[in-house]
Tab-separated table of C-alpha atoms in Angstrom:
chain	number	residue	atom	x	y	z
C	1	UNK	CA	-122.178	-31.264	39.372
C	2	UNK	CA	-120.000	-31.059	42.687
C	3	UNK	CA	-116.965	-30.327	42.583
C	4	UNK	CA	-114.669	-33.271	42.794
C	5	UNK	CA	-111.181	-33.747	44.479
C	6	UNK	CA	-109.204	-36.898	44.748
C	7	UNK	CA	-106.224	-37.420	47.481
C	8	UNK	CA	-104.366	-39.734	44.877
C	9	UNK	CA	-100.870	-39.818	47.095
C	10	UNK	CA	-99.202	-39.666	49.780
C	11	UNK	CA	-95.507	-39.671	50.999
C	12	UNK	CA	-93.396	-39.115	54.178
C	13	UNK	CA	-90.838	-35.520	53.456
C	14	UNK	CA	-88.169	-34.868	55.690
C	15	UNK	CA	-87.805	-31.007	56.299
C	16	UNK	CA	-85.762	-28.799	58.801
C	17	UNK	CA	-89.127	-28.077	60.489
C	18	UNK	CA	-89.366	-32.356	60.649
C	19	UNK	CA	-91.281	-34.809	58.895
C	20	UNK	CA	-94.755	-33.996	57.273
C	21	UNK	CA	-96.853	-36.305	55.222
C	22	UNK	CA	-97.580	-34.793	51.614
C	23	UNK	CA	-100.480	-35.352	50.069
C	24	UNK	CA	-101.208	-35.130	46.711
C	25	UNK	CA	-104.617	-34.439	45.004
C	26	UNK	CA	-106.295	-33.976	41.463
C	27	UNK	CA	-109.358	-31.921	41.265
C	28	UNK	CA	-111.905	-31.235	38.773
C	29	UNK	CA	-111.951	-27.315	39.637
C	30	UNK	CA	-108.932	-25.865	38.013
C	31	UNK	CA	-107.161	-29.169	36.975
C	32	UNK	CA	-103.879	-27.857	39.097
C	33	UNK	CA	-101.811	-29.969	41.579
C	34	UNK	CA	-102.247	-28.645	44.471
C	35	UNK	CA	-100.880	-30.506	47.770
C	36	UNK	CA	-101.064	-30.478	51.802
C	37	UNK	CA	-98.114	-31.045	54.387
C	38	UNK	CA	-99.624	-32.783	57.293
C	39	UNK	CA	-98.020	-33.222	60.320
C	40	UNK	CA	-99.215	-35.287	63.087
C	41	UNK	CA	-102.811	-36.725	63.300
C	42	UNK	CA	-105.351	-33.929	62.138
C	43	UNK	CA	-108.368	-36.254	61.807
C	44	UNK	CA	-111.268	-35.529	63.840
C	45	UNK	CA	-109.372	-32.770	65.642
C	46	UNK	CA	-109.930	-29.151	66.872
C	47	UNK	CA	-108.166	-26.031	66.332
C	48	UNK	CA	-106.052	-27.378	64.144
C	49	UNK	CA	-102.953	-24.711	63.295
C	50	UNK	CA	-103.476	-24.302	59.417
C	51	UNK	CA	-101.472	-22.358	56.932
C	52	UNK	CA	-103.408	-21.876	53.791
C	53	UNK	CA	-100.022	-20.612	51.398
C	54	UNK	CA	-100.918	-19.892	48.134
C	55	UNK	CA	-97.659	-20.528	45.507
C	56	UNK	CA	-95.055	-17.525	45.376
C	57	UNK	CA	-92.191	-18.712	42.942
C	58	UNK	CA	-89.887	-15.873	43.469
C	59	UNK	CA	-90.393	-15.519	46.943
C	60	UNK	CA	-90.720	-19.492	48.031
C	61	UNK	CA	-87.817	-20.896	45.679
C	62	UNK	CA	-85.561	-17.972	44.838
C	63	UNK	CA	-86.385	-15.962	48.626
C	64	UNK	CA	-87.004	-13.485	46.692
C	65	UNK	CA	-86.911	-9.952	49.246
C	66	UNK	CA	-89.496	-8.244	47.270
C	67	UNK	CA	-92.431	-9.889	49.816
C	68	UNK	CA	-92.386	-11.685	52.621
C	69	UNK	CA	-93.959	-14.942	51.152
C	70	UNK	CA	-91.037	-17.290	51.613
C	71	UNK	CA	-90.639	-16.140	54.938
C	72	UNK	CA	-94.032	-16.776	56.173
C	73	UNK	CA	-93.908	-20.551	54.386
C	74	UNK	CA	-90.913	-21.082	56.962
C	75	UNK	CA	-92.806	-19.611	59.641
C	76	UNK	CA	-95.691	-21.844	59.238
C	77	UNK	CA	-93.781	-24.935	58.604
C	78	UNK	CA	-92.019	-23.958	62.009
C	79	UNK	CA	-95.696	-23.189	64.236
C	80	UNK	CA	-96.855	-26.605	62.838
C	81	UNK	CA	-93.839	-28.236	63.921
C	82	UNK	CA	-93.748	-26.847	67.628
C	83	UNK	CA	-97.751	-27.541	67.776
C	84	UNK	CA	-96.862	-31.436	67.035
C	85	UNK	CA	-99.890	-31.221	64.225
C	86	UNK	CA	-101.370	-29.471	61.789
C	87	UNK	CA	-101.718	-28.759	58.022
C	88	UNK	CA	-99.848	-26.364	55.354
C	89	UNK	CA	-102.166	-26.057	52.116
C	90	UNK	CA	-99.809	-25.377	48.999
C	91	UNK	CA	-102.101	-23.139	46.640
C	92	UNK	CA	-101.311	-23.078	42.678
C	93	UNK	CA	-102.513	-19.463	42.095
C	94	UNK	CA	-99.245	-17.558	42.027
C	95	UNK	CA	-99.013	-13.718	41.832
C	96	UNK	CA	-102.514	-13.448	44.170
C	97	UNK	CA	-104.249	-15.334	41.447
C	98	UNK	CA	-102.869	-13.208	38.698
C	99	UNK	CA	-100.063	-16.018	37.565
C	100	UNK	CA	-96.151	-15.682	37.133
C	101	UNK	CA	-96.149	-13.738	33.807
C	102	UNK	CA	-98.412	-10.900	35.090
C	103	UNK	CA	-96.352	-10.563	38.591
C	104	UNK	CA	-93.607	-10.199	36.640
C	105	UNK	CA	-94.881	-7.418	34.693
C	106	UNK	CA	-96.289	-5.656	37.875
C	107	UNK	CA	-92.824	-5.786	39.408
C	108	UNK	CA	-92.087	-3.918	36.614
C	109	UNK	CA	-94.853	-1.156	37.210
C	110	UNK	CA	-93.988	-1.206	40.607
C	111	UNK	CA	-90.427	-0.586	40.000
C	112	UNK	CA	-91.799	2.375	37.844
C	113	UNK	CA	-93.419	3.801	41.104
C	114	UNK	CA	-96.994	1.279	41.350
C	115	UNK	CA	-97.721	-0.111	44.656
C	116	UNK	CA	-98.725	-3.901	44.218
C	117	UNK	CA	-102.213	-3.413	44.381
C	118	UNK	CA	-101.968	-0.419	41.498
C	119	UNK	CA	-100.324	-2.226	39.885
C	120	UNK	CA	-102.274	-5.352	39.861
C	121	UNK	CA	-105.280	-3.064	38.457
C	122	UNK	CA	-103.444	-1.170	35.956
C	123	UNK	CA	-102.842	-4.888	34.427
C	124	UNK	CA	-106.746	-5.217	34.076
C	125	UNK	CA	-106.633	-7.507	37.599
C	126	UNK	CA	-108.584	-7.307	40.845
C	127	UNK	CA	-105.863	-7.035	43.971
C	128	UNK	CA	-106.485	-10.699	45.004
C	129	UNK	CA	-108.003	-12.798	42.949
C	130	UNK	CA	-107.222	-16.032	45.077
C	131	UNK	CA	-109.851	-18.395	45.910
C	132	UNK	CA	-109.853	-20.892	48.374
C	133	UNK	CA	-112.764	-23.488	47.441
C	134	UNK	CA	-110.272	-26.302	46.955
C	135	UNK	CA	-108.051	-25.854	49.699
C	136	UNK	CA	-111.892	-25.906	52.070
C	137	UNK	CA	-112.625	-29.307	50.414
C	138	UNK	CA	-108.514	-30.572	51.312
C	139	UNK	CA	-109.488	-29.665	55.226
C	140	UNK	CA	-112.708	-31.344	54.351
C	141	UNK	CA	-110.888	-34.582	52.780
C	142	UNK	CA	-108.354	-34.339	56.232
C	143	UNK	CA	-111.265	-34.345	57.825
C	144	UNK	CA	-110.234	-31.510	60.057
C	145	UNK	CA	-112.960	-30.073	62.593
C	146	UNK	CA	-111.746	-26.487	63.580
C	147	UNK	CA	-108.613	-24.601	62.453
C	148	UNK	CA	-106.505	-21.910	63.929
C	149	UNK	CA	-105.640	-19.994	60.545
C	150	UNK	CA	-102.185	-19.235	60.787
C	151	UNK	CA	-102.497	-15.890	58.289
C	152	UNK	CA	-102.586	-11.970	58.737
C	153	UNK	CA	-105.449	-11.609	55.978
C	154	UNK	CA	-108.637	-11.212	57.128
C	155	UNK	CA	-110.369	-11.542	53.789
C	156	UNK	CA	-108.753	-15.353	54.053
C	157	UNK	CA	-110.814	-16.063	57.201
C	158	UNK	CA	-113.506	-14.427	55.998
C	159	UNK	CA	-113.822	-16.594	52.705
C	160	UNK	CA	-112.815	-19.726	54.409
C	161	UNK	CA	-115.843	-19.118	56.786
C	162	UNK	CA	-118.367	-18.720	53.987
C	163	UNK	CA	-117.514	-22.189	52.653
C	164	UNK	CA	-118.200	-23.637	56.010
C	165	UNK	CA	-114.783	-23.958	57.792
C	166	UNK	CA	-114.860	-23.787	61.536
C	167	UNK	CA	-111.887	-21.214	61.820
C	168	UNK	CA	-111.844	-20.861	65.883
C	169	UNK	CA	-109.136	-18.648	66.046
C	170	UNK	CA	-105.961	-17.009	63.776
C	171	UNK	CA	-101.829	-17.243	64.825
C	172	UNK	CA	-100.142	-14.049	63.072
C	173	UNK	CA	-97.482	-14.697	61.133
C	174	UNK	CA	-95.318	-11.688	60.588
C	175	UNK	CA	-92.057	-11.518	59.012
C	176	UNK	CA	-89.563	-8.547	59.967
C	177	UNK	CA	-89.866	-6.237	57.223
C	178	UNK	CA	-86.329	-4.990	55.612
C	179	UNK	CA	-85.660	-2.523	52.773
C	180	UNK	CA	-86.954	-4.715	49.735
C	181	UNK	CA	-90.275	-5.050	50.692
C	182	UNK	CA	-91.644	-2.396	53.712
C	183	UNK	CA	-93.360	-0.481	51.054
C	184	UNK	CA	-94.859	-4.157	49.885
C	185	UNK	CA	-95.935	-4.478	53.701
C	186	UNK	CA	-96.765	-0.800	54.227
C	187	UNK	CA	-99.845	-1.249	51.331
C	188	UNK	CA	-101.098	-4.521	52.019
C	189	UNK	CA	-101.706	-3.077	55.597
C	190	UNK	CA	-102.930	-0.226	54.480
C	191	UNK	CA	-105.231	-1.314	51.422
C	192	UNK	CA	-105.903	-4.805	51.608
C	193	UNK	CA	-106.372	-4.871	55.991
C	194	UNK	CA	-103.830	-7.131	56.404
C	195	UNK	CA	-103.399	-7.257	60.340
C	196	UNK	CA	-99.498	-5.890	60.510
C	197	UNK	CA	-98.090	-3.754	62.740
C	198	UNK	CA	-96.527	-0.597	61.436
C	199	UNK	CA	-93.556	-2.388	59.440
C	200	UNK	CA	-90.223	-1.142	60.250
C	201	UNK	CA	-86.941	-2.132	58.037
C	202	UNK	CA	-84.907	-4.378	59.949
């Protein structure tokens, strides 16, 4: 059976970054809520800007410095807002997949000297266990054409592109690295291929 996914609401939110429309679906993949800021009229359009951001509790709602999460959420919200249109995709698979009680506990291992991949594996986790099949059938339900994926992860354009998004191009979206979280920025450069420069402490 397909996979289903229903966009059951939608409401105006005022923001610093302006007004986007959030919508609100069910699906019948992991039974989460996940939603979708839109801004402007993405329908039928090309190279749409597109931030795919999958949920960081610490780093979105507290600002947690341990990661640079919240910081790119702001920085999308902000490209999407001086582009007059686009989309921000609001993932429920904290912790890269892994969910908030095992991020905690890799904080902990990090703290103890783990990077956050290590430590993702010692916990009997892959480093990124995100997948993006629902947010694919969102852009489908938007009914966007092509996307500019706003995203420093290559492994995100690479997935989105097997499940048949046009993704024409990718805006970076780097946040200035500071004490808390260069060594955070250092490894996902240098293990995972995020596209960083060298990050420097602010």
């Amino acid at each position: 059976m397909k996979p289903q996914l229903e966009n059951l609401v939608q409401t105006p939110i005022p923001t610093k970054h302006g007004e986007f429309i959030l919508h609100y679906y069910s699906n019948t993949i992991d039974d989460k809520e996940h939603v979708a800021l839109v801004k402007g009229d993405v329908a039928d359009k090309e190279n749409v800007p597109v931030r795919i951001h999958s949920e960081c509790f610490t780093g979105d709602v507290l600002g947690s410095r341990r990661c640079d999460c919240g910081e790119q959420l702001d920085m999308a919200m902000q490209i999407i807002d001086k582009a007059g249109f686009g989309v921000l995709i609001y993932l429920r698979q904290e912790g890269r997949g892994i969910g908030l009680l095992k991020k905690l506990q890799a904080y902990n291992l990090q703290d103890q000297g783990m990077d956050t991949v290590d430590a993702n594996i010692h916990l009997g986790h892959l480093a990124d266990e995100r997948e993006y099949g629902i947010a694919a059938l969102m852009l489908e339900n938007l009914n966007v054409k092509s996307i500019e994926l706003i995203t420093n992860n290559p492994k995100k354009i690479e997935e989105l592109k097997k499940l048949g998004i046009n993704v024409a191009g990718r805006i970076p979206v780097e946040a200035v690295a500071h004490e808390d979280n260069v060594g955070y920025l250092k490894t996902k450069a240098k293990k995972m291929a995020h596209m960083l420069f060298e990050p420097k402490k602010s």
